[in-house]
Coordinates of C-alpha atoms and ligand atoms in Angstrom, one line a residue:
M1115 CA 90.4 110.6 -16.4
R1116 CA 87.9 108.7 -18.5
M1117 CA 85.4 106.5 -16.7
P1118 CA 86.7 103.0 -16.8
T1119 CA 84.6 100.7 -19.0
K1120 CA 84.7 98.0 -16.3
G1121 CA 84.6 98.9 -12.7
R1122 CA 87.5 98.0 -10.5
S1123 CA 87.6 96.2 -7.1
W1124 CA 86.9 98.3 -4.0
D1125 CA 90.3 97.2 -2.6
E1126 CA 92.1 98.6 -5.7
V1127 CA 90.0 101.8 -5.7
R1128 CA 90.4 102.3 -2.0
S1129 CA 94.1 102.0 -2.2
E1130 CA 94.4 104.5 -5.0
L1131 CA 91.9 106.8 -3.3
L1132 CA 93.9 106.9 -0.1
G1133 CA 97.2 107.1 -1.9
R1134 CA 96.0 110.3 -3.6
G1135 CA 96.1 112.1 -0.3
G1136 CA 99.8 111.6 -0.1
N1137 CA 100.7 115.1 -1.3
D1138 CA 97.9 116.9 0.6
A1139 CA 98.6 119.3 3.5
K1140 CA 99.7 117.3 6.6
W1141 CA 96.8 118.3 8.8
R1142 CA 96.9 115.1 10.9
E1143 CA 100.4 116.1 11.9
G1144 CA 99.2 119.5 12.9
K1145 CA 100.8 121.2 9.9
T1146 CA 97.7 123.0 8.7
A1147 CA 96.2 126.1 10.3
V1148 CA 93.5 126.8 7.8
Y1149 CA 90.7 124.7 6.2
V1150 CA 90.7 121.9 8.8
F1151 CA 89.6 122.0 12.5
N1152 CA 91.3 119.1 14.3
A1153 CA 89.8 118.3 17.6
G1154 CA 91.4 114.9 17.9
D1155 CA 90.8 111.3 16.9
D1156 CA 87.8 110.7 19.2
V1157 CA 85.8 113.6 17.8
A1158 CA 86.8 112.5 14.2
T1159 CA 85.4 109.0 15.0
V1160 CA 82.1 110.5 16.3
Q1161 CA 81.9 112.7 13.1
K1162 CA 82.5 109.7 10.8
E1163 CA 80.2 107.2 12.5
A1164 CA 77.4 109.7 13.0
Y1165 CA 77.7 110.9 9.4
A1166 CA 77.7 107.4 8.0
A1167 CA 74.6 106.5 10.0
Y1168 CA 72.4 109.1 8.1
M1169 CA 74.6 109.5 5.0
S1170 CA 71.8 108.4 2.6
E1171 CA 69.0 110.3 4.2
N1172 CA 67.9 113.7 2.9
G1173 CA 67.3 116.7 5.1
L1174 CA 65.0 118.1 2.4
G1175 CA 62.3 115.6 3.4
P1176 CA 61.4 116.3 7.1
A1177 CA 58.2 114.2 6.7
A1178 CA 60.2 111.3 5.4
F1179 CA 63.0 111.7 8.0
P1180 CA 61.5 113.0 11.2
S1181 CA 64.8 111.8 12.8
L1182 CA 66.7 114.5 10.9
A1183 CA 64.1 117.1 11.4
Q1184 CA 64.2 116.6 15.1
M1185 CA 68.0 116.6 15.1
E1186 CA 68.1 119.9 13.2
K1187 CA 65.6 121.4 15.7
D1188 CA 67.8 120.2 18.6
V1189 CA 70.9 121.7 17.0
I1190 CA 69.2 125.0 16.4
S1191 CA 67.9 125.0 20.0
M1192 CA 71.4 124.3 21.3
A1193 CA 72.8 127.1 19.2
L1194 CA 70.1 129.6 20.4
G1195 CA 70.8 128.5 23.9
L1196 CA 74.4 129.4 23.5
L1197 CA 73.9 132.7 21.7
H1198 CA 71.2 134.3 23.9
G1199 CA 68.4 133.5 21.4
P1200 CA 65.2 135.0 22.9
E1201 CA 62.0 133.0 23.3
G1202 CA 60.6 132.5 19.8
A1203 CA 63.9 132.7 18.0
S1204 CA 64.4 130.3 15.1
G1205 CA 66.8 129.2 12.4
A1206 CA 68.0 126.3 10.2
M1207 CA 71.0 124.3 9.4
T1208 CA 72.8 125.1 6.1
S1209 CA 75.7 123.7 4.2
G1210 CA 78.2 126.3 5.4
G1211 CA 79.0 129.9 6.2
T1212 CA 78.4 131.2 2.7
D1213 CA 75.0 129.5 2.6
S1214 CA 74.0 130.9 6.0
I1215 CA 75.2 134.4 5.0
T1216 CA 73.4 134.3 1.6
M1217 CA 70.2 133.1 3.3
A1218 CA 70.4 135.9 5.9
I1219 CA 70.7 138.6 3.2
K1220 CA 67.9 137.1 1.2
T1221 CA 65.7 137.1 4.3
A1222 CA 66.6 140.7 5.1
R1223 CA 65.9 141.7 1.6
D1224 CA 62.5 140.0 1.4
H1225 CA 61.6 141.4 4.8
A1226 CA 62.5 144.9 3.6
R1227 CA 60.4 144.4 0.5
A1228 CA 57.5 143.1 2.6
T1229 CA 57.6 146.0 5.0
G1230 CA 57.4 148.6 2.2
R1231 CA 61.2 149.3 2.0
T1232 CA 61.7 148.6 -1.7
P1233 CA 64.7 150.6 -2.9
E1234 CA 65.6 150.6 -6.5
K1235 CA 68.9 149.0 -5.7
A1236 CA 69.4 147.6 -2.2
N1237 CA 72.8 147.7 -0.5
I1238 CA 74.5 146.3 2.6
V1239 CA 77.2 148.0 4.6
V1240 CA 80.1 145.8 5.8
P1241 CA 83.5 146.4 7.4
Q1242 CA 86.4 145.9 5.1
S1243 CA 87.4 142.9 7.2
A1244 CA 84.1 141.0 6.6
H1245 CA 84.2 137.8 4.7
L1246 CA 83.9 137.7 0.9
A1247 CA 80.8 135.5 1.3
F1248 CA 78.8 138.8 1.6
D1249 CA 80.1 139.9 -1.8
K1250 CA 79.3 136.6 -3.4
A1251 CA 75.7 136.6 -2.0
C1252 CA 75.2 140.2 -3.1
H1253 CA 76.6 139.4 -6.5
L1254 CA 74.0 136.6 -6.9
M1255 CA 71.2 138.9 -5.7
D1256 CA 72.3 142.1 -7.5
I1257 CA 72.7 144.0 -4.2
E1258 CA 75.4 146.6 -3.8
V1259 CA 78.1 146.0 -1.1
R1260 CA 79.6 149.0 0.6
R1261 CA 82.9 148.0 2.2
I1262 CA 83.9 150.5 4.9
A1263 CA 87.6 151.1 5.7
L1264 CA 88.8 150.1 9.2
K1265 CA 90.1 152.7 11.6
T1266 CA 93.6 153.9 10.8
D1267 CA 94.8 154.0 14.4
G1268 CA 96.5 150.6 14.3
S1269 CA 93.6 148.9 16.1
F1270 CA 92.2 147.4 12.8
E1271 CA 88.7 147.9 14.4
V1272 CA 85.6 148.8 12.6
D1273 CA 84.8 152.5 12.2
V1274 CA 81.2 152.5 13.3
E1275 CA 80.6 156.2 12.5
A1276 CA 81.8 155.6 8.9
M1277 CA 79.5 152.5 8.7
E1278 CA 76.6 154.6 9.9
A1279 CA 77.3 157.4 7.5
A1280 CA 77.4 154.9 4.6
C1281 CA 73.8 153.8 5.2
D1282 CA 70.9 155.3 3.2
A1283 CA 67.3 154.4 2.3
G1284 CA 68.6 151.5 0.2
T1285 CA 70.5 149.8 3.1
I1286 CA 68.9 146.5 4.0
M1287 CA 71.6 145.2 6.4
L1288 CA 74.5 146.3 8.6
I1289 CA 77.1 143.6 9.3
G1290 CA 79.6 142.9 12.1
S1291 CA 81.8 139.9 12.5
A1292 CA 82.5 137.9 15.6
P1293 CA 85.3 137.5 14.8
N1294 CA 86.4 138.5 11.3
F1295 CA 88.6 136.1 9.3
P1296 CA 91.6 138.3 8.4
H1297 CA 92.5 139.5 11.9
G1298 CA 90.4 137.4 14.3
I1299 CA 89.0 140.5 15.9
I1300 CA 85.4 140.7 17.2
D1301 CA 83.7 143.9 15.9
P1302 CA 82.0 146.2 18.4
I1303 CA 78.5 144.6 18.0
A1304 CA 76.9 146.7 20.8
E1305 CA 78.0 149.9 19.0
L1306 CA 76.9 148.6 15.7
G1307 CA 73.6 147.7 17.3
A1308 CA 73.1 151.2 18.6
A1309 CA 73.7 152.5 15.0
A1310 CA 71.3 149.9 13.6
E1311 CA 68.6 150.9 16.0
R1312 CA 69.1 154.6 15.3
L1313 CA 68.7 153.9 11.6
G1314 CA 66.1 151.1 11.8
I1315 CA 68.3 148.7 9.9
W1316 CA 68.7 145.0 10.2
L1317 CA 72.0 144.0 12.0
H1318 CA 73.6 140.6 11.0
V1319 CA 76.4 139.2 13.1
D1320 CA 78.7 136.9 11.1
A1321 CA 79.8 134.5 13.9
C1322 CA 80.8 131.7 11.4
V1323 CA 84.1 131.4 13.2
G1324 CA 83.1 132.5 16.7
G1325 CA 79.6 131.2 17.2
Y1326 CA 80.7 128.0 18.8
F1327 CA 83.8 129.4 20.3
A1328 CA 83.1 132.7 21.9
P1329 CA 80.4 131.5 24.3
F1330 CA 82.8 128.8 25.7
A1331 CA 85.8 131.2 25.8
R1332 CA 83.6 133.5 27.9
M1333 CA 82.7 130.7 30.3
N1334 CA 86.5 130.2 30.6
G1335 CA 87.0 133.8 31.7
V1336 CA 88.0 135.4 28.4
P1337 CA 86.5 138.9 28.3
V1338 CA 84.2 138.4 25.3
P1339 CA 82.1 141.5 24.6
P1340 CA 78.4 141.2 23.8
F1341 CA 78.3 139.9 20.3
D1342 CA 75.1 137.8 19.9
F1343 CA 71.3 138.1 20.4
E1344 CA 72.1 139.6 23.8
V1345 CA 72.5 142.8 21.7
E1346 CA 68.8 143.7 21.0
A1347 CA 69.4 145.0 17.5
V1348 CA 70.9 141.8 16.2
K1349 CA 68.3 140.3 13.9
S1350 CA 70.2 137.4 12.5
M1351 CA 73.5 135.4 12.9
S1352 CA 75.5 132.9 11.0
A1353 CA 77.5 130.4 13.0
D1354 CA 79.4 127.5 11.5
L1355 CA 79.3 124.0 13.0
H1356 CA 82.0 122.8 10.7
K1357 CA 84.5 125.2 12.1
Y1358 CA 84.9 125.5 15.8
G1359 CA 81.7 123.4 16.4
Y1360 CA 84.0 120.5 15.2
A1361 CA 81.2 119.0 13.2
A1362 CA 81.8 117.3 9.8
K1363 CA 82.0 119.6 6.9
G1364 CA 78.8 120.9 5.3
A1365 CA 77.2 122.2 8.5
S1366 CA 76.4 125.7 9.6
T1367 CA 73.5 127.5 11.3
V1368 CA 71.6 130.6 10.3
L1369 CA 69.6 132.1 13.2
F1370 CA 66.9 134.7 13.5
R1371 CA 65.6 136.7 16.4
T1372 CA 62.0 135.8 15.7
E1373 CA 60.0 133.2 13.8
E1374 CA 58.4 136.0 11.9
L1375 CA 61.7 137.1 10.5
Y1376 CA 62.7 133.5 9.7
A1377 CA 59.5 133.1 7.7
Y1378 CA 61.1 135.2 5.0
M1379 CA 63.9 132.7 4.4
P1380 CA 62.4 129.5 2.9
F1381 CA 61.7 129.4 -0.8
E1382 CA 58.3 128.1 -1.8
Y1383 CA 57.3 127.3 -5.3
S1384 CA 54.3 125.6 -7.0
C1385 CA 54.2 126.9 -10.6
W1386 CA 56.0 124.1 -12.3
S1387 CA 55.1 120.5 -13.4
G1388 CA 56.1 119.0 -10.2
A1389 CA 54.6 119.1 -6.8
P1390 CA 54.8 122.3 -4.7
M1391 CA 58.0 122.4 -2.8
T1392 CA 59.7 124.3 0.0
T1393 CA 63.4 124.5 0.4
P1394 CA 64.6 126.3 3.5
T1395 CA 68.2 127.0 2.5
L1396 CA 70.3 127.6 -0.7
A1397 CA 70.6 123.8 -1.2
G1398 CA 67.9 121.6 -2.4
T1399 CA 69.0 118.2 -1.2
R1400 CA 70.5 118.4 2.2
P1401 CA 73.0 115.7 3.3
G1402 CA 71.5 113.9 6.3
G1403 CA 75.0 113.1 7.5
A1404 CA 75.9 116.7 8.0
I1405 CA 73.0 117.1 10.4
S1406 CA 73.5 113.9 12.3
A1407 CA 77.2 114.4 12.7
A1408 CA 76.7 117.9 14.0
W1409 CA 74.0 116.7 16.5
A1410 CA 76.3 113.8 17.6
V1411 CA 79.4 115.9 18.1
M1412 CA 77.5 118.6 20.1
N1413 CA 76.1 115.8 22.3
Y1414 CA 79.4 114.0 22.6
L1415 CA 81.4 117.1 23.6
G1416 CA 78.8 119.0 25.7
V1417 CA 79.6 122.3 27.3
D1418 CA 82.5 120.8 29.3
G1419 CA 84.1 119.3 26.1
Y1420 CA 83.8 122.6 24.2
R1421 CA 85.2 124.6 27.1
R1422 CA 88.2 122.3 27.3
L1423 CA 88.9 122.4 23.6
Q1424 CA 88.4 126.2 23.2
G1425 CA 90.6 126.6 26.3
E1426 CA 93.4 124.7 24.6
V1427 CA 93.1 126.8 21.5
C1428 CA 93.2 130.1 23.5
A1429 CA 96.3 128.8 25.3
T1430 CA 98.0 128.0 22.0
R1431 CA 97.2 131.4 20.7
E1432 CA 98.7 133.0 23.7
R1433 CA 101.8 130.9 23.3
V1434 CA 102.1 131.9 19.7
E1435 CA 101.6 135.6 20.6
E1436 CA 104.4 135.5 23.2
A1437 CA 106.8 133.7 20.9
V1438 CA 106.2 135.7 17.7
K1439 CA 106.6 139.0 19.6
M1440 CA 110.1 137.8 20.6
M1441 CA 110.8 137.3 16.9
G1442 CA 109.9 140.9 16.2
F1443 CA 106.3 140.4 14.9
Q1444 CA 103.4 142.7 15.9
I1445 CA 100.0 141.1 16.6
V1446 CA 97.4 142.7 14.4
G1447 CA 94.8 144.2 16.7
N1448 CA 93.6 142.3 19.7
P1449 CA 92.4 138.8 18.8
I1450 CA 91.0 136.9 21.8
L1451 CA 89.8 133.6 20.2
G1452 CA 91.5 131.1 17.9
L1453 CA 92.3 133.2 14.8
M1454 CA 95.2 135.6 14.7
A1455 CA 97.4 137.6 12.2
F1456 CA 100.9 138.9 12.9
H1457 CA 102.9 141.4 10.9
H1458 CA 106.7 141.7 10.7
P1459 CA 107.9 145.3 10.3
D1460 CA 111.1 144.2 8.6
H1461 CA 110.1 141.3 6.4
H1462 CA 107.4 140.9 3.9
A1463 CA 104.7 138.4 4.9
L1464 CA 104.8 136.6 1.6
A1465 CA 108.5 136.0 1.9
L1466 CA 108.0 134.5 5.4
Y1467 CA 105.0 132.6 4.2
G1468 CA 107.2 131.0 1.4
E1469 CA 109.8 129.9 3.9
I1470 CA 107.3 128.4 6.4
Y1471 CA 105.5 126.7 3.5
R1472 CA 108.8 125.1 2.4
R1473 CA 109.1 123.7 5.9
G1474 CA 105.8 121.9 5.4
W1475 CA 103.3 124.2 7.1
F1476 CA 100.1 125.1 5.3
T1477 CA 98.9 128.3 6.9
S1478 CA 97.5 131.5 5.5
V1479 CA 98.2 135.2 5.0
T1480 CA 96.3 138.4 5.5
I1481 CA 96.9 141.2 3.0
E1482 CA 95.9 144.3 5.0
P1483 CA 98.4 144.5 6.6
P1484 CA 100.7 141.9 5.1
S1485 CA 100.8 139.3 7.9
L1486 CA 101.0 135.6 8.6
H1487 CA 97.6 134.2 9.7
L1488 CA 96.7 131.2 11.8
M1489 CA 93.4 129.5 12.5
L1490 CA 94.3 127.3 15.4
S1491 CA 92.8 124.0 16.4
P1492 CA 92.9 122.1 19.7
K1493 CA 95.4 119.6 18.2
H1494 CA 97.9 122.4 17.5
S1495 CA 98.9 122.4 21.2
E1496 CA 101.0 119.3 20.4
F1497 CA 102.8 120.8 17.4
I1498 CA 103.1 124.5 18.1
D1499 CA 106.7 124.4 19.4
A1500 CA 107.8 122.8 16.1
Y1501 CA 105.9 125.5 14.2
L1502 CA 107.5 128.3 16.2
D1503 CA 111.0 126.8 15.7
D1504 CA 110.4 126.6 12.0
L1505 CA 109.0 130.2 12.0
A1506 CA 112.2 131.4 13.7
D1507 CA 114.3 129.6 11.1
S1508 CA 112.1 131.2 8.4
V1509 CA 112.6 134.7 9.8
R1510 CA 116.4 134.0 9.8
A1511 CA 116.3 132.8 6.2
V1512 CA 114.3 135.8 5.0
A1513 CA 116.6 138.1 6.9
A1514 CA 119.7 136.4 5.5
G1515 CA 118.3 136.8 2.0
E1516 CA 117.3 140.4 2.5
D1517 CA 119.9 141.9 4.7
G1518 CA 122.7 140.2 6.6
K1519 CA 122.6 142.8 9.4
A1520 CA 119.0 141.9 10.1
V1521 CA 120.1 138.3 11.0
Q1522 CA 122.3 139.7 13.8
K1523 CA 119.5 141.8 15.0
I1524 CA 117.2 138.8 15.2
E1525 CA 119.9 136.6 16.8
A1526 CA 120.4 139.4 19.5
R1527 CA 116.6 139.3 20.2
Y1528 CA 116.7 135.5 20.8
S1529 CA 119.8 135.5 23.1
Ligands
PLP392 C1 84.2 135.0 9.3 C2 83.8 134.0 8.2 N1 82.5 134.1 7.6 C3 82.1 133.3 6.7 C4 82.9 132.3 6.2 C5 82.4 131.4 5.1 O1 82.3 130.1 5.5 P1 82.2 128.8 4.5 O2 83.6 128.7 4.0 O3 81.8 127.7 5.4 O4 81.3 129.1 3.4 C6 84.2 132.1 6.7 C7 85.1 131.1 6.3 O5 86.2 130.9 6.7 C8 84.6 133.0 7.8 O6 85.9 132.9 8.3

């Protein structure tokens, strides 16, 4: 597209703009189980109005916008309250999980340097199931990533012994996820904590997905193991507001056990023509709307609202588990929150994915092992039966294409 010489009317532009979404994934109809977290129209209205109210303000200027500075402090305080942040814990809002993870690694690296641990080449040790944001951050900072294979006993759990064995004098961070993205499993943070303490290494918990889910699931009676600052060795956490915090996109939190550790995060610079500046996160300009929308949604929902929504998500996941097992799938590991993967021993995940995609569902896949993957939202409770019907049809279609006998086997299972 070339920029039009003359601008067009907003009516015309709006109509084209909205029309362009016509071929997008149908998330409003519950047909997407990745990228979008749909908590319903009321939450969307709060997001939009709260975002618009501070859309032009810039979180980079706390002195100019004390409103945003205070909202950010409130958000961090609410986050630390949920995640067992001890007295003196601190943190900041960032643009997303990748930003939070990058800043946590940068902080651990600078802390290691400042405390006399200056290896020639630093490394971090992560489970194979950890998000690729760790690799991206380390690519930027020239840090080695040591990905450690999961246990081979079918649990898809982290091998803590192997993680510990992979650490050496250059290791600046050990990582656990709560939960990881591919399988939705919470890593054994307490065990990783014990290893981190033995080795004197910084432990980061990536709770981008679970940070605003697991505490409420636990309140609802889900047996969530210790995964946050409750585990003494945890030095930092990433927790995304724009996932299960149901905030507008561009909002995450990065949290530190102490103010002293957090102090290694902001970037300060004065050797240039401009005025000395401090930027706390990877971004320079920080959209005020992302801060105000997160603050507003947290206040709008409150603990009761989050408990209700996360309860709906867990109930949907249980419904899916039950139904897909009837179709011959095996659940990968033991997911207890809103993410899950399920593997079919007879049919390849990509073939099944193709069929379900053709039926209008935009979901995801996990590669190890080849499985279908769902990141469920509260709104899915209304649509899950349609998904499961289409999934059953997809299994039949793949089976028919692959092996006629398999269809009979599946039919027998349903009857
Ligand atoms: C476990 C986990 N960590 C980190 C991220 C990265 O978050 P973002 O996409 O907001 O950068 C994701 C994204 O899905 C995730 O699932």
